[in-house]
XYZ file of N, CA and C in Angstrom:
375
model
N -16.547 17.867 8.671
C -15.475 18.782 9.045
C -16.080 20.176 9.184
N -15.812 20.810 10.283
C -16.360 22.156 10.475
C -15.589 23.169 9.633
N -16.304 24.189 9.202
C -15.665 25.255 8.448
C -14.608 25.969 9.262
N -14.867 26.107 10.561
C -13.905 26.776 11.439
C -12.587 26.002 11.486
N -12.667 24.685 11.650
C -11.452 23.860 11.681
C -10.758 23.889 10.319
N -11.542 23.871 9.243
C -10.982 23.940 7.893
C -10.159 25.208 7.729
N -10.729 26.332 8.107
C -10.034 27.608 7.992
C -8.740 27.595 8.796
N -8.797 27.102 10.014
C -7.603 27.071 10.868
C -6.504 26.203 10.277
N -6.870 25.015 9.797
C -5.850 24.101 9.293
C -5.266 24.601 7.963
N -6.077 25.195 7.113
C -5.548 25.736 5.861
C -4.565 26.868 6.135
N -4.925 27.749 7.051
C -4.038 28.865 7.376
C -2.778 28.378 8.091
N -2.918 27.363 8.920
C -1.764 26.805 9.628
C -0.689 26.349 8.645
N -1.110 25.806 7.507
C -0.158 25.297 6.524
C 0.121 26.290 5.397
N -0.109 27.565 5.679
C 0.345 28.625 4.787
C -0.535 28.922 3.589
N -1.778 28.460 3.595
C -2.668 28.772 2.485
C -3.381 30.087 2.765
N -3.566 30.874 1.697
C -4.221 32.170 1.822
C -5.436 32.220 0.913
N -6.496 32.828 1.415
C -7.709 32.983 0.613
C -7.454 34.009 -0.472
N -7.948 33.732 -1.696
C -7.707 34.670 -2.782
C -8.606 34.447 -3.975
N -8.030 34.640 -5.151
C -8.769 34.573 -6.409
C -9.595 33.307 -6.529
N -10.713 33.429 -7.223
C -11.642 32.331 -7.500
C -12.204 31.702 -6.227
N -12.155 32.444 -5.120
C -12.653 31.955 -3.824
C -11.962 30.667 -3.394
N -10.700 30.536 -3.777
C -9.876 29.379 -3.408
C -8.889 29.785 -2.324
N -8.329 28.785 -1.688
C -7.158 28.995 -0.851
C -5.952 28.620 -1.692
N -4.906 29.437 -1.613
C -3.723 29.252 -2.449
C -2.481 29.138 -1.576
N -1.560 28.320 -2.035
C -0.266 28.190 -1.362
C 0.788 28.721 -2.322
N 1.612 29.627 -1.815
C 2.672 30.241 -2.610
C 4.030 29.735 -2.142
N 5.060 30.013 -2.955
C 6.419 29.633 -2.566
C 6.861 30.451 -1.352
N 8.056 30.159 -0.873
C 8.557 30.770 0.372
C 8.501 32.295 0.372
N 8.860 32.928 -0.756
C 8.859 34.396 -0.763
C 7.515 34.986 -1.210
N 6.521 34.121 -1.436
C 5.173 34.585 -1.739
C 4.958 35.110 -3.139
N 5.877 34.815 -4.057
C 5.773 35.371 -5.403
C 5.192 34.413 -6.434
N 5.249 33.105 -6.178
C 4.790 32.136 -7.174
C 3.758 31.184 -6.578
N 2.641 31.054 -7.264
C 1.587 30.138 -6.847
C 2.062 28.701 -7.023
N 1.915 27.900 -5.970
C 2.268 26.484 -6.052
C 1.041 25.634 -6.353
N -0.016 25.776 -5.542
C -1.237 24.999 -5.741
C -2.395 25.701 -5.054
N -3.595 25.182 -5.297
C -4.808 25.791 -4.746
C -5.711 24.716 -4.155
N -6.699 25.168 -3.369
C -7.636 24.254 -2.713
C -9.058 24.794 -2.860
N -9.959 23.920 -3.290
C -11.393 24.190 -3.329
C -12.074 23.276 -2.324
N -13.338 23.534 -2.054
C -14.089 22.616 -1.199
C -14.892 21.657 -2.068
N -15.129 20.469 -1.547
C -15.962 19.484 -2.226
C -17.378 19.615 -1.672
N -18.332 19.734 -2.587
C -19.742 19.859 -2.205
C -20.528 18.691 -2.811
N -21.821 18.661 -2.570
C -22.672 17.617 -3.153
C -22.677 17.662 -4.676
N -22.435 18.833 -5.239
C -22.488 18.993 -6.696
C -21.114 19.037 -7.351
N -20.060 18.859 -6.600
C -18.710 18.893 -7.160
C -17.804 19.791 -6.343
N -16.899 20.471 -7.040
C -15.978 21.379 -6.362
C -16.491 22.805 -6.468
N -16.208 23.592 -5.430
C -16.691 24.964 -5.399
C -15.723 25.802 -4.578
N -15.796 27.107 -4.787
C -15.008 28.024 -3.984
C -15.560 28.108 -2.568
N -14.834 28.799 -1.731
C -15.230 28.977 -0.333
C -15.951 30.305 -0.174
N -16.960 30.335 0.663
C -17.635 31.570 1.051
C -17.007 31.977 2.379
N -16.043 32.871 2.319
C -15.260 33.230 3.500
C -16.130 33.794 4.620
N -17.199 34.501 4.263
C -18.058 35.096 5.294
C -18.806 34.047 6.105
N -19.114 32.909 5.492
C -19.873 31.860 6.179
C -19.045 30.619 6.495
N -17.769 30.645 6.152
C -16.938 29.451 6.300
C -16.887 28.940 7.731
N -16.821 29.833 8.686
C -16.674 29.385 10.078
C -17.887 28.600 10.570
N -19.048 28.773 9.924
C -20.250 28.055 10.368
C -20.689 26.961 9.396
N -20.134 26.935 8.195
C -20.522 25.931 7.197
C -19.777 24.618 7.411
N -20.471 23.488 7.251
C -19.763 22.201 7.266
C -19.054 21.994 5.923
N -17.905 21.361 5.938
C -17.126 21.104 4.729
C -17.079 19.595 4.500
N -17.475 19.154 3.311
C -17.497 17.720 2.993
C -16.102 17.186 2.682
N -15.267 18.019 2.087
C -13.918 17.599 1.732
C -13.172 18.737 1.077
N -11.897 18.514 0.827
C -11.038 19.515 0.209
C -10.441 18.938 -1.067
N -10.383 19.750 -2.113
C -9.799 19.341 -3.389
C -8.545 20.172 -3.633
N -7.401 19.514 -3.637
C -6.119 20.163 -3.890
C -5.818 20.029 -5.376
N -5.373 21.121 -6.007
C -5.047 21.022 -7.429
C -3.885 21.929 -7.794
N -3.221 21.516 -8.848
C -2.020 22.173 -9.353
C -2.260 22.465 -10.829
N -2.128 23.707 -11.232
C -2.326 24.075 -12.631
C -1.056 23.780 -13.425
N -1.216 23.066 -14.537
C -0.087 22.747 -15.411
C -0.254 23.493 -16.723
N 0.807 23.897 -17.390
C 2.201 23.713 -16.985
C 2.569 24.622 -15.815
N 3.578 24.226 -15.101
C 4.046 24.951 -13.920
C 5.565 24.982 -13.969
N 6.146 26.160 -13.770
C 7.599 26.303 -13.889
C 8.371 25.475 -12.863
N 7.800 25.294 -11.703
C 8.477 24.559 -10.632
C 7.604 23.377 -10.212
N 7.237 22.564 -11.190
C 6.237 21.517 -10.984
C 6.646 20.517 -9.911
N 7.911 20.160 -9.862
C 8.352 19.165 -8.881
C 8.151 19.683 -7.460
N 8.598 20.891 -7.199
C 8.431 21.493 -5.879
C 6.952 21.714 -5.562
N 6.196 22.202 -6.547
C 4.769 22.463 -6.331
C 4.030 21.172 -6.001
N 4.288 20.115 -6.770
C 3.611 18.840 -6.516
C 4.006 18.285 -5.153
N 5.300 18.295 -4.857
C 5.766 17.739 -3.585
C 5.209 18.518 -2.394
N 5.130 19.841 -2.518
C 4.569 20.664 -1.446
C 3.084 20.377 -1.281
N 2.359 20.294 -2.401
C 0.930 19.985 -2.351
C 0.699 18.611 -1.730
N 1.480 17.645 -2.131
C 1.355 16.286 -1.596
C 1.609 16.269 -0.095
N 2.678 16.906 0.319
C 3.044 16.927 1.735
C 1.972 17.617 2.577
N 1.532 18.785 2.138
C 0.544 19.541 2.908
C -0.807 18.828 2.917
N -1.197 18.227 1.809
C -2.480 17.507 1.799
C -2.445 16.343 2.786
N -1.315 15.659 2.877
C -1.208 14.545 3.827
C -1.159 15.044 5.269
N -0.469 16.164 5.516
C -0.438 16.738 6.867
C -1.839 17.154 7.310
N -2.568 17.799 6.410
C -3.930 18.227 6.734
C -4.821 17.012 6.959
N -4.718 16.012 6.100
C -5.535 14.799 6.263
C -5.275 14.156 7.622
N -4.019 14.080 8.004
C -3.679 13.492 9.303
C -4.284 14.316 10.436
N -4.193 15.629 10.306
C -4.682 16.510 11.371
C -6.205 16.467 11.533
N -6.919 16.275 10.442
C -8.386 16.248 10.522
C -8.922 14.816 10.530
N -8.024 13.861 10.660
C -8.380 12.439 10.665
C -9.080 12.060 9.360
N -8.487 12.499 8.247
C -9.043 12.232 6.926
C -8.125 11.354 6.102
N -8.467 11.201 4.847
C -7.706 10.395 3.901
C -7.578 11.174 2.603
N -6.443 11.030 1.925
C -6.235 11.673 0.629
C -6.642 10.684 -0.468
N -7.469 11.168 -1.411
C -7.923 10.370 -2.551
C -7.577 11.098 -3.841
N -7.530 10.365 -4.958
C -7.365 11.014 -6.253
C -8.743 11.379 -6.811
N -8.775 11.871 -8.048
C -10.038 12.323 -8.636
C -11.015 11.180 -8.899
N -10.537 9.936 -8.839
C -11.402 8.768 -9.035
C -11.783 8.110 -7.715
N -11.555 8.822 -6.622
C -11.829 8.314 -5.270
C -11.025 7.068 -4.919
N -9.826 6.974 -5.485
C -8.886 5.921 -5.115
C -7.962 6.490 -4.043
N -7.726 5.717 -2.996
C -6.829 6.201 -1.954
C -5.469 6.505 -2.564
N -4.902 7.635 -2.180
C -3.646 8.128 -2.752
C -2.473 7.381 -2.120
N -2.220 6.191 -2.621
C -1.144 5.338 -2.117
C 0.205 5.891 -2.564
N 1.300 5.426 -1.965
C 2.624 5.857 -2.439
C 2.829 5.581 -3.937
N 2.318 4.463 -4.428
C 2.461 4.138 -5.851
C 1.679 5.119 -6.718
N 0.457 5.428 -6.306
C -0.356 6.384 -7.056
C 0.265 7.780 -6.991
N 0.797 8.127 -5.848
C 1.467 9.420 -5.678
C 2.626 9.550 -6.673
N 3.454 8.523 -6.773
C 4.589 8.554 -7.709
C 4.102 8.621 -9.151
N 3.045 7.903 -9.462
C 2.467 7.935 -10.811
C 2.062 9.365 -11.179
N 1.298 10.031 -10.307
C 0.842 11.398 -10.584
C 1.995 12.392 -10.589
N 2.958 12.169 -9.731
C 4.137 13.048 -9.692
C 4.867 12.999 -11.032
N 5.080 11.796 -11.544
C 5.775 11.646 -12.829
C 4.946 12.198 -13.985
N 3.630 12.027 -13.935
C 2.782 12.620 -14.976
C 2.916 14.140 -14.990
N 2.931 14.745 -13.811
C 3.070 16.207 -13.728
C 4.429 16.653 -14.256
N 5.479 15.952 -13.865
C 6.830 16.300 -14.327
C 6.946 16.078 -15.830
N 6.414 14.965 -16.324
C 6.463 14.675 -17.759
C 5.655 15.691 -18.552
N 4.558 16.194 -17.986
C 3.760 17.216 -18.650
C 4.611 18.460 -18.873
N 5.349 18.847 -17.854
C 6.238 20.017 -17.959
C 7.303 19.784 -19.017
N 7.884 18.591 -19.022
C 8.914 18.272 -20.008
C 8.326 18.305 -21.418
N 7.112 17.789 -21.582
C 6.447 17.810 -22.881
C 6.165 19.219 -23.359
N 5.815 20.107 -22.444
C 5.568 21.506 -22.792
C 6.847 22.181 -23.262
N 7.973 21.863 -22.614
C 9.259 22.457 -22.996
C 9.654 21.996 -24.395
N 9.377 20.742 -24.715
C 9.713 20.211 -26.030
C 8.829 20.841 -27.097
N 7.547 21.041 -26.779
C 6.603 21.610 -27.740
C 6.828 23.099 -27.981
N 7.472 23.779 -27.044
C 7.631 25.238 -27.142
C 8.608 25.638 -28.223
């Protein structure tokens, strides 16, 4: 995947370059962080070098959501939707952290884990 295409597709879906050299997606009014994206390299995940991004090849994209999150359901659903839209546009596939294809069943499993994490945090508070 070319860095130029990566930049275009991330911006097309409302992600903005920011802290930690990540691309971030915010809610509609731009006040709350929903999720972030790093690039996948030979050594793991890394931030983006914006100055060289247009010429660098990109091996993959890592979408992540920091928990706890006040609006976890919306954040997860938005991240899931955008990751699938981007994958379709670049002729890619969405995988989990274990390189398992992100099937509808796996998607629901992770969605419930994220929601349950938020519920557990509320109980512990």
